């Protein structure tokens, strides 16, 4: 169900926004969506309270991805060995895989479909995507120290400096510097919170996160299936294209026709 301002979903979000039904409705609903850089870490370390050896890591990937497991293991092999070098613990790489699989991939696919299947009347409206990567801590989760775990962005969005200072800042437990006027971290936390809340408040008021009076970097709209040259592609994409054989782009058979320009379709959540 939808009208000019609201969309109520009665099925899986990605299934609906990728459907022909959604496309025909010509929706024009601005949205902000994103993920945290270490989003999956908290869940992995909660499920596996002790170090995860390689054999159990392989077994879990097999249970999760079935026939695609060997390709996933191969693609993340280099990163896995680097992160598991101390203690033979594969929880960090499993965290990265689940972040990609459960958060980054669905977010980017949703951004693509929402952009492609919507018709915004105002050039300033559209889909805006973020990745929160500011190092924080979350009480009760030592694995999230200096990481950007699940929910870590929320106090910054609402500009709750007292909560950030007491629970999320990396220096919140250091009484010697907590209230120092010159503490660099304090300025960083404050600036990030001020910027994020300004974007969100502006979006809530006008559907445009850039409609504020502060000298902030303009947050560009997601432009749908952007095209990138191989030189500008991220190392992640390059490695994926070089090492993986599972479909990554929707029109993989047309790669040669497009030369160095490829459509992003992401790995379709495998």
Short mmCIF file of N, CA and C in Angstrom, two decimals, residues 10-11 17 26 49 57 68 75 77 81 91 95 112 118 124 127 141 143 149 152 158 166 178 186 192 227 236 262 267:
data_model
loop_
_atom_site.label_atom_id
_atom_site.label_comp_id
_atom_site.label_asym_id
_atom_site.label_seq_id
_atom_site.Cartn_x
_atom_site.Cartn_y
_atom_site.Cartn_z
N UNK A 10 3.98 -5.44 2.70
CA UNK A 10 3.36 -6.65 3.24
C UNK A 10 4.12 -7.90 2.80
N UNK A 11 5.34 -7.71 2.35
CA UNK A 11 6.18 -8.83 1.97
C UNK A 11 7.64 -8.42 2.14
N UNK A 17 10.44 -4.34 -3.84
CA UNK A 17 10.98 -3.19 -4.57
C UNK A 17 11.68 -3.60 -5.86
N UNK A 26 5.36 3.74 -9.78
CA UNK A 26 6.10 4.99 -9.94
C UNK A 26 6.19 5.74 -8.61
N UNK A 49 31.35 -17.73 21.41
CA UNK A 49 31.96 -17.03 22.53
C UNK A 49 33.45 -17.32 22.67
N UNK A 57 35.06 -22.82 11.04
CA UNK A 57 34.74 -21.69 10.15
C UNK A 57 34.31 -22.21 8.79
N UNK A 68 27.93 -22.76 -2.79
CA UNK A 68 28.74 -21.57 -3.04
C UNK A 68 29.85 -21.41 -2.01
N UNK A 75 37.41 -16.56 -1.95
CA UNK A 75 37.45 -15.11 -2.11
C UNK A 75 37.96 -14.41 -0.87
N UNK A 77 39.88 -15.78 1.46
CA UNK A 77 41.01 -16.52 2.02
C UNK A 77 42.13 -15.61 2.49
N UNK A 81 43.28 -15.21 6.51
CA UNK A 81 44.57 -15.54 7.08
C UNK A 81 45.20 -14.34 7.77
N UNK A 91 36.68 -15.79 13.77
CA UNK A 91 35.48 -14.99 14.01
C UNK A 91 35.54 -13.63 13.30
N UNK A 95 32.76 -12.41 10.65
CA UNK A 95 32.03 -11.15 10.88
C UNK A 95 31.99 -10.33 9.61
N UNK A 112 19.65 0.39 -5.27
CA UNK A 112 19.55 0.29 -6.73
C UNK A 112 18.10 0.23 -7.17
N UNK A 118 11.75 4.33 -9.08
CA UNK A 118 11.09 5.50 -8.51
C UNK A 118 11.22 6.68 -9.45
N UNK A 124 16.31 17.29 -5.73
CA UNK A 124 17.02 17.16 -4.47
C UNK A 124 16.58 15.94 -3.67
N UNK A 127 17.39 8.68 -3.13
CA UNK A 127 17.91 7.68 -2.21
C UNK A 127 19.31 8.08 -1.78
N UNK A 141 30.33 -5.38 25.05
CA UNK A 141 30.79 -6.04 23.82
C UNK A 141 32.24 -5.64 23.54
N UNK A 143 34.43 -7.03 21.86
CA UNK A 143 34.82 -7.26 20.47
C UNK A 143 34.54 -6.06 19.58
N UNK A 149 30.12 -1.23 15.22
CA UNK A 149 29.21 -2.37 15.32
C UNK A 149 27.74 -1.95 15.18
N UNK A 152 25.81 1.31 16.63
CA UNK A 152 26.77 2.32 17.06
C UNK A 152 26.49 3.70 16.49
N UNK A 158 21.13 11.01 16.54
CA UNK A 158 20.29 11.83 17.41
C UNK A 158 21.08 12.89 18.18
N UNK A 166 29.53 8.88 27.46
CA UNK A 166 29.54 7.93 28.56
C UNK A 166 29.60 6.47 28.12
N UNK A 178 38.24 12.58 30.01
CA UNK A 178 36.85 12.61 29.58
C UNK A 178 36.34 14.03 29.38
N UNK A 186 36.91 14.00 21.59
CA UNK A 186 35.68 14.70 21.91
C UNK A 186 35.23 15.57 20.75
N UNK A 192 31.08 14.67 14.28
CA UNK A 192 30.37 13.63 13.54
C UNK A 192 28.89 13.62 13.93
N UNK A 227 28.17 3.42 -13.26
CA UNK A 227 29.16 2.74 -14.08
C UNK A 227 30.54 3.21 -13.68
N UNK A 236 37.94 -4.33 -3.69
CA UNK A 236 36.99 -5.42 -3.47
C UNK A 236 36.42 -5.91 -4.78
N UNK A 262 30.99 -1.32 -16.36
CA UNK A 262 30.15 -2.44 -15.97
C UNK A 262 29.02 -1.96 -15.08
N UNK A 267 26.63 -8.93 -5.46
CA UNK A 267 26.65 -10.38 -5.57
C UNK A 267 25.35 -11.02 -5.19
#
